[in-house]
PDB file of C-alpha atoms and ligand atoms in Angstrom:
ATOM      1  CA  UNK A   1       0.000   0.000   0.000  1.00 49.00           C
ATOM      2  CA  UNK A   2       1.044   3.155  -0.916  1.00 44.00           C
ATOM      3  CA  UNK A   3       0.237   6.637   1.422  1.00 43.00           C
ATOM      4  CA  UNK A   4       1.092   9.955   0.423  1.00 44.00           C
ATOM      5  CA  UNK A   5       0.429  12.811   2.314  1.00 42.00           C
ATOM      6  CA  UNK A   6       0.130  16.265   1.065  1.00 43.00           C
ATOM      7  CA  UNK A   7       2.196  19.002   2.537  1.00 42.00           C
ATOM      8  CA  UNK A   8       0.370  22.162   1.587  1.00 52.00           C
ATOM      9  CA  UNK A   9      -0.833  22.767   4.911  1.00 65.00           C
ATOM     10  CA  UNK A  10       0.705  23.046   8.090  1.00 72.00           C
ATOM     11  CA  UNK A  11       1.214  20.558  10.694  1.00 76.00           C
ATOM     12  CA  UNK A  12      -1.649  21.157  12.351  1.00 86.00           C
ATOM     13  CA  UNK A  13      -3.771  21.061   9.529  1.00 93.00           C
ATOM     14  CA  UNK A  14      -6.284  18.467  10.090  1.00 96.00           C
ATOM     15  CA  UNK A  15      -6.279  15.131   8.350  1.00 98.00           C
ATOM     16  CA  UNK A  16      -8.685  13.438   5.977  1.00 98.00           C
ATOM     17  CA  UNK A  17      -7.347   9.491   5.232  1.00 98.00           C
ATOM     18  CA  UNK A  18      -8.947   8.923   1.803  1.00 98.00           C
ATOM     19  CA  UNK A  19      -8.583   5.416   0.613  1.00 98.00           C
ATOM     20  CA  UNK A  20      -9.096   4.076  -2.749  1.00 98.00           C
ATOM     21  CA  UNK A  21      -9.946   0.688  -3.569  1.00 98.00           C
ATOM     22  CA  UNK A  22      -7.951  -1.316  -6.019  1.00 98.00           C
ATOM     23  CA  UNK A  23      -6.467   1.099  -8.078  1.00 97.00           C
ATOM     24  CA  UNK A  24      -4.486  -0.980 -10.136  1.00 97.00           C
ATOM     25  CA  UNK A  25      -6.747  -3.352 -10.841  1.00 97.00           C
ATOM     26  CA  UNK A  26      -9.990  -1.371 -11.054  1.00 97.00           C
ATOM     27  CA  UNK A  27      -9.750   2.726 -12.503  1.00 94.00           C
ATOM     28  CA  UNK A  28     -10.675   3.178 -16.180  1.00 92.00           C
ATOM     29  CA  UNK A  29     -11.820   6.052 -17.851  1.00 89.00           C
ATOM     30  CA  UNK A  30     -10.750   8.618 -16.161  1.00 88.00           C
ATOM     31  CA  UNK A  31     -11.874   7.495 -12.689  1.00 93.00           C
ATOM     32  CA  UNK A  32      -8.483   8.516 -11.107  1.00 95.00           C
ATOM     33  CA  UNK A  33     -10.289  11.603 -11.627  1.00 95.00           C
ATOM     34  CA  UNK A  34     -12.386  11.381  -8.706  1.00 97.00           C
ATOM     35  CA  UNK A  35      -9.891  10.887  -5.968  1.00 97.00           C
ATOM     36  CA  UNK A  36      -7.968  14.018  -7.867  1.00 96.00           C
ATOM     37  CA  UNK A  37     -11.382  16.332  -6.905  1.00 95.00           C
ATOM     38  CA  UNK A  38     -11.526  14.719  -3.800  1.00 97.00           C
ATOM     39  CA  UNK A  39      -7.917  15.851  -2.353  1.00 97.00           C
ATOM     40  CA  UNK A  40      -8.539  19.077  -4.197  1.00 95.00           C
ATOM     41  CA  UNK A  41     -11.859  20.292  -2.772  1.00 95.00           C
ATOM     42  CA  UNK A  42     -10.790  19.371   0.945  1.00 97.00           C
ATOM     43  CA  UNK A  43      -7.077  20.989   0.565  1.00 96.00           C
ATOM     44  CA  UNK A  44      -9.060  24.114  -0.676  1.00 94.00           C
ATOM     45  CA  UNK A  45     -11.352  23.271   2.261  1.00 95.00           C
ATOM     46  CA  UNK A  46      -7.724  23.349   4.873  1.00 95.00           C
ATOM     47  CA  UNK A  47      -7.545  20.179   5.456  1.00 97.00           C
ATOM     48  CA  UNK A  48      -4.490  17.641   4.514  1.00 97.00           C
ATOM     49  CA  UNK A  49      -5.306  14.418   2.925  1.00 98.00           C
ATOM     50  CA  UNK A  50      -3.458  10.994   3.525  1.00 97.00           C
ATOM     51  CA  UNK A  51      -4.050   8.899   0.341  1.00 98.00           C
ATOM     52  CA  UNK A  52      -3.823   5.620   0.714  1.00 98.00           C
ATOM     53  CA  UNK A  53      -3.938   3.034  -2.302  1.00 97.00           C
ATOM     54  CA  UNK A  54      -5.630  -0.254  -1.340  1.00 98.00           C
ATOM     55  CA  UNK A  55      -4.515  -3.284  -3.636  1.00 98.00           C
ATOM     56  CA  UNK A  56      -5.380  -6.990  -2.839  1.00 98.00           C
ATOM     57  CA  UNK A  57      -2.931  -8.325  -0.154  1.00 97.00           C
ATOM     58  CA  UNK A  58      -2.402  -4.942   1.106  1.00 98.00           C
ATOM     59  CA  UNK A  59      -2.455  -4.083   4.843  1.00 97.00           C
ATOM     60  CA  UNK A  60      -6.015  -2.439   5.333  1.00 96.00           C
ATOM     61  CA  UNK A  61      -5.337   1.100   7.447  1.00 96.00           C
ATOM     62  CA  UNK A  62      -6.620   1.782  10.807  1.00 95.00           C
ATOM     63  CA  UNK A  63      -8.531   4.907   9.903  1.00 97.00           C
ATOM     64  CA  UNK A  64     -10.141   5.377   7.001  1.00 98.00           C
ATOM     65  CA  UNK A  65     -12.782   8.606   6.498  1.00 98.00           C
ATOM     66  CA  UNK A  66     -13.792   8.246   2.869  1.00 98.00           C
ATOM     67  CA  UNK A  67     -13.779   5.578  -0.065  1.00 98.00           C
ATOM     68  CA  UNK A  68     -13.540   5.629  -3.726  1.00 98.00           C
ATOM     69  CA  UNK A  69     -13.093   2.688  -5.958  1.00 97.00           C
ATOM     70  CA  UNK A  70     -13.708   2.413  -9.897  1.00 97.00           C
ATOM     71  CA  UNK A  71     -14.613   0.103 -12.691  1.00 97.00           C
ATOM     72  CA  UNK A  72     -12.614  -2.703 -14.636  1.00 96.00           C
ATOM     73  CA  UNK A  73     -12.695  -5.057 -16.820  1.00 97.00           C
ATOM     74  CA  UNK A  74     -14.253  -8.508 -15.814  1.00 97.00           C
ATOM     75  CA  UNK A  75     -10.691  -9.806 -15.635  1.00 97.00           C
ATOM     76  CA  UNK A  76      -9.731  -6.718 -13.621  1.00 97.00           C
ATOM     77  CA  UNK A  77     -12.997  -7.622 -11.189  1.00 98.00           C
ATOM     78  CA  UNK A  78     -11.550 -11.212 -11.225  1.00 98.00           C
ATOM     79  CA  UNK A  79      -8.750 -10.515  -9.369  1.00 98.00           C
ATOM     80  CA  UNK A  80      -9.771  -8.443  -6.848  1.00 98.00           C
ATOM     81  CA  UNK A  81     -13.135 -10.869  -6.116  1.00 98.00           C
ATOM     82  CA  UNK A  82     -11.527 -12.661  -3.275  1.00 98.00           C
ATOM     83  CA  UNK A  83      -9.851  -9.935  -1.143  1.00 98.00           C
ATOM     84  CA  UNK A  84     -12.981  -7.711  -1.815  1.00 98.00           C
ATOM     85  CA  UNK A  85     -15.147 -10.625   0.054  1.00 98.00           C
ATOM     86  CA  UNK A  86     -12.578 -10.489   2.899  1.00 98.00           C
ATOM     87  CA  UNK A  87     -13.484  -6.800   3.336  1.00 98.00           C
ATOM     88  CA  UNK A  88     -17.189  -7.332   3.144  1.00 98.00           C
ATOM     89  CA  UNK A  89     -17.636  -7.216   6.946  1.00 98.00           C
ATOM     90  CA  UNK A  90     -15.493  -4.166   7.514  1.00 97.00           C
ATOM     91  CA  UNK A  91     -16.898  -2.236   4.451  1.00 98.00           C
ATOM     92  CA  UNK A  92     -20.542  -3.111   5.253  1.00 98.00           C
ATOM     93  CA  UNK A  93     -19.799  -2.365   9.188  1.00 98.00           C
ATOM     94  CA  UNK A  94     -17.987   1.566   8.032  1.00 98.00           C
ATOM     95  CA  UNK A  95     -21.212   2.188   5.584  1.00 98.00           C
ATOM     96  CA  UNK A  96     -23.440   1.820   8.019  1.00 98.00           C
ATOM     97  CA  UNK A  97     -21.603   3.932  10.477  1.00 97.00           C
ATOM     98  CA  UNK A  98     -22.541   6.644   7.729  1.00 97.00           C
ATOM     99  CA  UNK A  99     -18.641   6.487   6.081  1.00 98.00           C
ATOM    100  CA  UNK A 100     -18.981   8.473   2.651  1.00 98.00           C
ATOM    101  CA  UNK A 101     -18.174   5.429  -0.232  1.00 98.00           C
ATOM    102  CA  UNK A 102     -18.208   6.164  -3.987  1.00 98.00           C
ATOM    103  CA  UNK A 103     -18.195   2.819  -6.235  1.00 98.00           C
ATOM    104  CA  UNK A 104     -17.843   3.213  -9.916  1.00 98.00           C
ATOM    105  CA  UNK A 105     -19.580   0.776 -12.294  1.00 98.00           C
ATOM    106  CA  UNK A 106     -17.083  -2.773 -12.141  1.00 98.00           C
ATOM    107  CA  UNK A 107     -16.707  -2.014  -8.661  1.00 98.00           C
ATOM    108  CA  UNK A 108     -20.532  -0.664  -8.081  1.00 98.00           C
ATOM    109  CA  UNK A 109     -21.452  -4.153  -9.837  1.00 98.00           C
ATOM    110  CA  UNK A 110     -19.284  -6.180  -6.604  1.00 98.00           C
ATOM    111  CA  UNK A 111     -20.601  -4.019  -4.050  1.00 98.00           C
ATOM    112  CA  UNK A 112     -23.457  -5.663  -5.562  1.00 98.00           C
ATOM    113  CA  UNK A 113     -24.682  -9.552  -4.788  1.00 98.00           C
ATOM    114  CA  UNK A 114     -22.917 -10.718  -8.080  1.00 98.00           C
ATOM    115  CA  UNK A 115     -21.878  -9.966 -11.720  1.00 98.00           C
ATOM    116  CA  UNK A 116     -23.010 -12.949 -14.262  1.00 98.00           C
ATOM    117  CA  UNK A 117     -20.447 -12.151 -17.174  1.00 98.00           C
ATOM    118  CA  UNK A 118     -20.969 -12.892 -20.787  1.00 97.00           C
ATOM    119  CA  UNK A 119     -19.039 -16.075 -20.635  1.00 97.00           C
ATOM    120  CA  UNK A 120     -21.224 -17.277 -18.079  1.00 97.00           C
ATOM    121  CA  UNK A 121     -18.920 -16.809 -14.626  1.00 97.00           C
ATOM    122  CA  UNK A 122     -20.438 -15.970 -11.699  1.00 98.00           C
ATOM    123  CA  UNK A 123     -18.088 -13.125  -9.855  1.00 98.00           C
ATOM    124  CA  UNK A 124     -19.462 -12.402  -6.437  1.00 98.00           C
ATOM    125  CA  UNK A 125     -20.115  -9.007  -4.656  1.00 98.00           C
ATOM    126  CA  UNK A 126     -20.091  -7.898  -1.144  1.00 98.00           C
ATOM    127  CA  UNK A 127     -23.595  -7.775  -1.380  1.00 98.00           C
ATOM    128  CA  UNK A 128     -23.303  -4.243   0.618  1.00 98.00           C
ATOM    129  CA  UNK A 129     -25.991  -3.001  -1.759  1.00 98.00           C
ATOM    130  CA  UNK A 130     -29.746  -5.324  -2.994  1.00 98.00           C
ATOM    131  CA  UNK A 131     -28.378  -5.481  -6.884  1.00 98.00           C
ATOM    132  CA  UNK A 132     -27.812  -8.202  -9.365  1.00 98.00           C
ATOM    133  CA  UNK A 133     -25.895  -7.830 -12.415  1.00 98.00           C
ATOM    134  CA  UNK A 134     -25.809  -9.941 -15.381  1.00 98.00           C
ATOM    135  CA  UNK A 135     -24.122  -9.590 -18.543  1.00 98.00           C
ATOM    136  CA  UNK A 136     -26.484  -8.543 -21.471  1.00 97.00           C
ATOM    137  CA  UNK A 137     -25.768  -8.975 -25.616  1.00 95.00           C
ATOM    138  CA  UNK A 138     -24.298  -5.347 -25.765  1.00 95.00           C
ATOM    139  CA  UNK A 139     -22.733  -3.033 -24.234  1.00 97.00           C
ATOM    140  CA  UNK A 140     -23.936  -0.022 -23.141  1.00 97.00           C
ATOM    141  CA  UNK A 141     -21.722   2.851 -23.950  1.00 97.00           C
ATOM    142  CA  UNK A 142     -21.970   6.571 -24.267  1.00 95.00           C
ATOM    143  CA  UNK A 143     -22.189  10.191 -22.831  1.00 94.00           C
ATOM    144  CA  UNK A 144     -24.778  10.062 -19.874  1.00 95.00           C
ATOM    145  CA  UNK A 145     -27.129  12.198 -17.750  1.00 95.00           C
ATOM    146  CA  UNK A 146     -29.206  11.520 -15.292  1.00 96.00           C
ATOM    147  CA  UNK A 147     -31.529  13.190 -12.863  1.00 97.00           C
ATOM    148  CA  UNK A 148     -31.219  12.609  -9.045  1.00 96.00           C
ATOM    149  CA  UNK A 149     -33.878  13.826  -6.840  1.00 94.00           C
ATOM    150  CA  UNK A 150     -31.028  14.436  -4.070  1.00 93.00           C
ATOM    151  CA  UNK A 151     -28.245  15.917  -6.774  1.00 93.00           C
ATOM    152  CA  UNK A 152     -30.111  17.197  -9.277  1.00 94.00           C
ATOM    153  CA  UNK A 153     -28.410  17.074 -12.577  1.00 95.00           C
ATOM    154  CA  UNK A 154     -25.689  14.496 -12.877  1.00 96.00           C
ATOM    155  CA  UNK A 155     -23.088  13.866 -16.164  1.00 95.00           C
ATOM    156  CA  UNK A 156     -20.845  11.220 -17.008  1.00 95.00           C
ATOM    157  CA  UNK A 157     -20.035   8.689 -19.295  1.00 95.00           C
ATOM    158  CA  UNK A 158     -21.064   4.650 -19.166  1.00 97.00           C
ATOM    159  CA  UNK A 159     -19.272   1.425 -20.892  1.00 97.00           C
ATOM    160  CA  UNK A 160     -20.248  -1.673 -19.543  1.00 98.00           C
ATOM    161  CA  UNK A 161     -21.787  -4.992 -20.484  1.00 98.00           C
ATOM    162  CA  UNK A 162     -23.293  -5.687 -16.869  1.00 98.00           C
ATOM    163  CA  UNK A 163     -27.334  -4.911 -16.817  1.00 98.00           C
ATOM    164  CA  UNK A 164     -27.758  -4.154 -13.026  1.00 98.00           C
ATOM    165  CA  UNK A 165     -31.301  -4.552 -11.286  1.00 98.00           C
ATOM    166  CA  UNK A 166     -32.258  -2.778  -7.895  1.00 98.00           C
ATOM    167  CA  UNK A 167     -33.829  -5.779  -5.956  1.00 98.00           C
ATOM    168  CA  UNK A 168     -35.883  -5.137  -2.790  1.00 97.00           C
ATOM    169  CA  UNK A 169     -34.970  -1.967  -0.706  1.00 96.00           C
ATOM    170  CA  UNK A 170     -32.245  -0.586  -3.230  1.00 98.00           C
ATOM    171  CA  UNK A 171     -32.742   2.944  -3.908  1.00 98.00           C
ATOM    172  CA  UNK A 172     -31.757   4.542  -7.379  1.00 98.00           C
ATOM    173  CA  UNK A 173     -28.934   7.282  -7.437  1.00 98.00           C
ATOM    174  CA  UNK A 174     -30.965   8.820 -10.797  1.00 98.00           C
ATOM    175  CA  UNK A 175     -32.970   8.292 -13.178  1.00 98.00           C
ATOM    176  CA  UNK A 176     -31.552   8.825 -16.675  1.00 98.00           C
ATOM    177  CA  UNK A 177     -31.973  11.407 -19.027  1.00 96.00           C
ATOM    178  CA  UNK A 178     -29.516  10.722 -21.708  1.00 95.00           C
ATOM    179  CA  UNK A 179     -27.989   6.753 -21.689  1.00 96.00           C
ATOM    180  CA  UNK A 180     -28.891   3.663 -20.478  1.00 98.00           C
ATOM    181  CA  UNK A 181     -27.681   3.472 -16.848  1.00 98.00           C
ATOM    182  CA  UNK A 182     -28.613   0.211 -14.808  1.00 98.00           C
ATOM    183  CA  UNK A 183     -29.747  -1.866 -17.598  1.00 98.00           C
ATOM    184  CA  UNK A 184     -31.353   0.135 -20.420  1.00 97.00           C
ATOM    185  CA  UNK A 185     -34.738  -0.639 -19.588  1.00 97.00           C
ATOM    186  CA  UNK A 186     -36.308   0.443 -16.287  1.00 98.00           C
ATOM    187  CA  UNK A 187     -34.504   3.889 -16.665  1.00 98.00           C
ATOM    188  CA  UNK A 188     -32.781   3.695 -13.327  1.00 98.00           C
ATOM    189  CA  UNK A 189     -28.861   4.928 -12.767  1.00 98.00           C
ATOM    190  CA  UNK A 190     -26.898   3.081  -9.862  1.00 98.00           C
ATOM    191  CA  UNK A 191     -27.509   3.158  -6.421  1.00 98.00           C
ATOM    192  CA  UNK A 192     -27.964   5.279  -3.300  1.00 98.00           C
ATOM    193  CA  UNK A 193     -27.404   3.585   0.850  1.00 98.00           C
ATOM    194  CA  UNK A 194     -26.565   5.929   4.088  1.00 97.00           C
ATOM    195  CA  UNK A 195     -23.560   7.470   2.309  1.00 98.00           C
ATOM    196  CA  UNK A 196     -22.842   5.548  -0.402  1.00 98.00           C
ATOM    197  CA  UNK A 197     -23.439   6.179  -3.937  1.00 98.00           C
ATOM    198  CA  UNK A 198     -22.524   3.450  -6.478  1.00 98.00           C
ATOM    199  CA  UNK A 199     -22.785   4.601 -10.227  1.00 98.00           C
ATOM    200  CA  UNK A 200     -21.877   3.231 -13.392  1.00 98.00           C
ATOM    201  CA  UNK A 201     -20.616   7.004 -14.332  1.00 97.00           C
ATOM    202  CA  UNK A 202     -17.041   7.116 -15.523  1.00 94.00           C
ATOM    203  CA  UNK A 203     -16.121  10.311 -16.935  1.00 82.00           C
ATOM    204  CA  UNK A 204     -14.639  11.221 -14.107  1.00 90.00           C
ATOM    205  CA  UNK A 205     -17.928  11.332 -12.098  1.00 95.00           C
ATOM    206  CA  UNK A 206     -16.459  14.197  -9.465  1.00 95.00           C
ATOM    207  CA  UNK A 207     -14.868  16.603 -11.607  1.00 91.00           C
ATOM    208  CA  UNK A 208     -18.039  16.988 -13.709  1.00 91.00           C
ATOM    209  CA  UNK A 209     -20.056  17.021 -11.174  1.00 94.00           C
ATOM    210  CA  UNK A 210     -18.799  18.892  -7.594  1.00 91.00           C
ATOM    211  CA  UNK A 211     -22.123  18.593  -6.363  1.00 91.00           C
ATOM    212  CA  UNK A 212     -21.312  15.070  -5.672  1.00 95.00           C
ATOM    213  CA  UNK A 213     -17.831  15.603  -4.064  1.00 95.00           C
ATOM    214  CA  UNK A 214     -19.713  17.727  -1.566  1.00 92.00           C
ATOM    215  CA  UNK A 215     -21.479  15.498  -0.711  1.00 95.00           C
ATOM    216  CA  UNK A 216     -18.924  12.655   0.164  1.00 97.00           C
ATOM    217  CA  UNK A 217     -16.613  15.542   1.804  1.00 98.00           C
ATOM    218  CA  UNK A 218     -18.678  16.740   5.023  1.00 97.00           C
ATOM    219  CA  UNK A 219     -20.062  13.075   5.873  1.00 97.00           C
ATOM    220  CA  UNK A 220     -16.216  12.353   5.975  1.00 98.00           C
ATOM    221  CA  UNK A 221     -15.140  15.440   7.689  1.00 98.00           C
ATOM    222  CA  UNK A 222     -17.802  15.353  10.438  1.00 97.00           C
ATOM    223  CA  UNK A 223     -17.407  11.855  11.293  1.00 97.00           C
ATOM    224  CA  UNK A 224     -13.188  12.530  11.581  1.00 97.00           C
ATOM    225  CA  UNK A 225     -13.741  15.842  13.077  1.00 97.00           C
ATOM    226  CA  UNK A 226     -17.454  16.488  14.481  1.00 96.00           C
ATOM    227  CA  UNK A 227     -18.549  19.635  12.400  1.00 96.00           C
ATOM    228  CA  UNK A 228     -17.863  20.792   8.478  1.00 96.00           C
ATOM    229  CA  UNK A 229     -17.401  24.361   7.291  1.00 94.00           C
ATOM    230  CA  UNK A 230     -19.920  24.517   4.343  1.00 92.00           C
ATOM    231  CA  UNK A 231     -18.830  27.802   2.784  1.00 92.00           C
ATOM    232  CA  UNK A 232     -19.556  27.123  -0.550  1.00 88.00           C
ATOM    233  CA  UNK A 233     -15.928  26.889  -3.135  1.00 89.00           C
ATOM    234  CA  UNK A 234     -15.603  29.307  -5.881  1.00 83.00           C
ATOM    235  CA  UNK A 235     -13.995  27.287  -8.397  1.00 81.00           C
ATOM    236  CA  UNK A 236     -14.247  29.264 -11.396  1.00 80.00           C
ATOM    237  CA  UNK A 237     -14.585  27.216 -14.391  1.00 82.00           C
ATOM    238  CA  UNK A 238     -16.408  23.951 -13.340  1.00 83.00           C
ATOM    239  CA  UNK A 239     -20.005  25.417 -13.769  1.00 83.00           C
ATOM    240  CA  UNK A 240     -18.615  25.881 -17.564  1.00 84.00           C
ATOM    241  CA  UNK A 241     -17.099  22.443 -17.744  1.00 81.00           C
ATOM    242  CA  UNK A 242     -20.338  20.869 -16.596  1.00 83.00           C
ATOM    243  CA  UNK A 243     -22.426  22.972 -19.209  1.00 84.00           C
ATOM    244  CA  UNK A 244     -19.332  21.275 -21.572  1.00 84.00           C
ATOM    245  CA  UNK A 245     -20.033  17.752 -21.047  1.00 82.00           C
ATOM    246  CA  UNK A 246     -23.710  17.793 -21.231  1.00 83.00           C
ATOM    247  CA  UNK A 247     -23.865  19.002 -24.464  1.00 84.00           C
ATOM    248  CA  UNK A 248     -22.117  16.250 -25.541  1.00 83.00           C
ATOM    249  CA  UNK A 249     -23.948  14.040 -27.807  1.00 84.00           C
ATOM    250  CA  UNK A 250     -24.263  10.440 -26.905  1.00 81.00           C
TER     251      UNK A 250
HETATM  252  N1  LIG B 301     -16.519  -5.391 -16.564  1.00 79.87           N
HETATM  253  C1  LIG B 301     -17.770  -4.781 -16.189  1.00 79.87           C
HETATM  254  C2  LIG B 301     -18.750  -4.746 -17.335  1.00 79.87           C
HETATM  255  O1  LIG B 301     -18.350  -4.885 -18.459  1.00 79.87           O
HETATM  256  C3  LIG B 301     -17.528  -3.378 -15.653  1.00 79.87           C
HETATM  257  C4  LIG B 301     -17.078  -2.411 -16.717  1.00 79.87           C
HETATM  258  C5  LIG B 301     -16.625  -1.095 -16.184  1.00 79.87           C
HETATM  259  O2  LIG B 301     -16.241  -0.968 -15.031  1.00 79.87           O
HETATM  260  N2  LIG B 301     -16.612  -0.072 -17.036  1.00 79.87           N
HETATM  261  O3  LIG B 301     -19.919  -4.559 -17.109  1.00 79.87           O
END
């Protein structure tokens, strides 16, 4: 495991340990991206982050405020299967407590009850969220928007072969707009429990949308330090960046 710490705040800056699941086995398009925004918005927020990279085998740290994890290819979801089931306790134990998780699509299919892939193998999820995914004929790929009664407007950008279905109690994240999202047919986009938000939005997800980092950032703060700031950050061109991407045609 690898932990960097960034030094543009003092000492006595407090400290945000941001992990991210799997990075070298799950983080396509662009989903690097969202730990980038994360460490961003809460360094212009004052406070220094500890990043720590969490690969199988690795040494899982003692505090951990805030997850992000990304997709992969089946292969990719493979190899991480059986060290994500030996973190199923622990990760369904922290969500519950209300710690801030982000899953992106391969890894938002495991923190599902399965993924059935098109060659027929059965990869098993944590089962932290009520979905089941199973390969379909085609992929699903394109620009995507969704609506979100809690987020409003949300862009990104979807490749995946998976066709996830919310079974009892599993909440949407959206509803989409533009794309397929879940499966292409009930309309539905990812998922929503306590603090965690599962997606199959690449794109990156946070840049585009910094609505959705603050959210993760002050359930992660006020667990770690009992009260968030929420001054709202000027950051001058994302509002343009988002008008950007959803113009893009599918
Ligand atoms: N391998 C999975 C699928 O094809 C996830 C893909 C992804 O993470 N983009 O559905």
């Amino acid at each position: 495991m690898e932990t960097t710490g960034a030094a543009a705040h003092g000492p006595d800056a407090p400290v945000i340990d941001l992990l991210q699941l799997y990075p070298r086995d799950m983080n396509i398009y662009g989903d690097w991206g969202n730990v980038l925004t994360l460490r961003k918005r809460l360094q212009l927020r004052g406070y220094e982050v500890r990043l720590h990279e969490y690969n199988p085998g690795d040494a899982f740290p003692a505090q951990v405020d805030l997850f992000v994890g990304g997709g992969g290819q089946d292969s990719g979801q493979n190899r991480i299967q059986s060290d994500l089931l030996s973190l199923a306790g622990r990760l369904k134990e922290l969500a519950e407590d209300g710690v801030p998780m982000l899953a992106i699509c391969g890894l938002y299919q495991l923190f599902g009850n399965f993924f059935k892939t098109g060659t027929g193998e059965v990869i098993k999820g944590i089962g932290l969220l009520n979905v089941d995914t199973v390969a379909g004929p085609t992929r699903l790929i394109g620009n995507t928007v969704i609506e979100s009664s809690e987020f409003g407007t949300v862009i990104g950008y979807e490749n995946h072969s998976g066709q996830t279905f919310l079974k009892e109690g599993a909440q949407p994240f959206g509803m989409v707009t533009k794309g397929e999202g879940n499966n292409g047919q009930d309309g539905t986009e990812g998922a929503r429990y306590r603090n965690v938000v599962a997606s199959y939005l690449h794109g990156s997800l946070l840049p585009k949308n910094p609505a959705m980092a603050d959210f993760l950032i002050p359930g992660a703060v006020t667990r770690r330090h009992g009260s968030f700031d929420d001054t709202p950050l000027h950051v001058p061109y994302e509002a343009q960046a988002r008008l950007d991407a959803a113009a893009r045609p599918r």
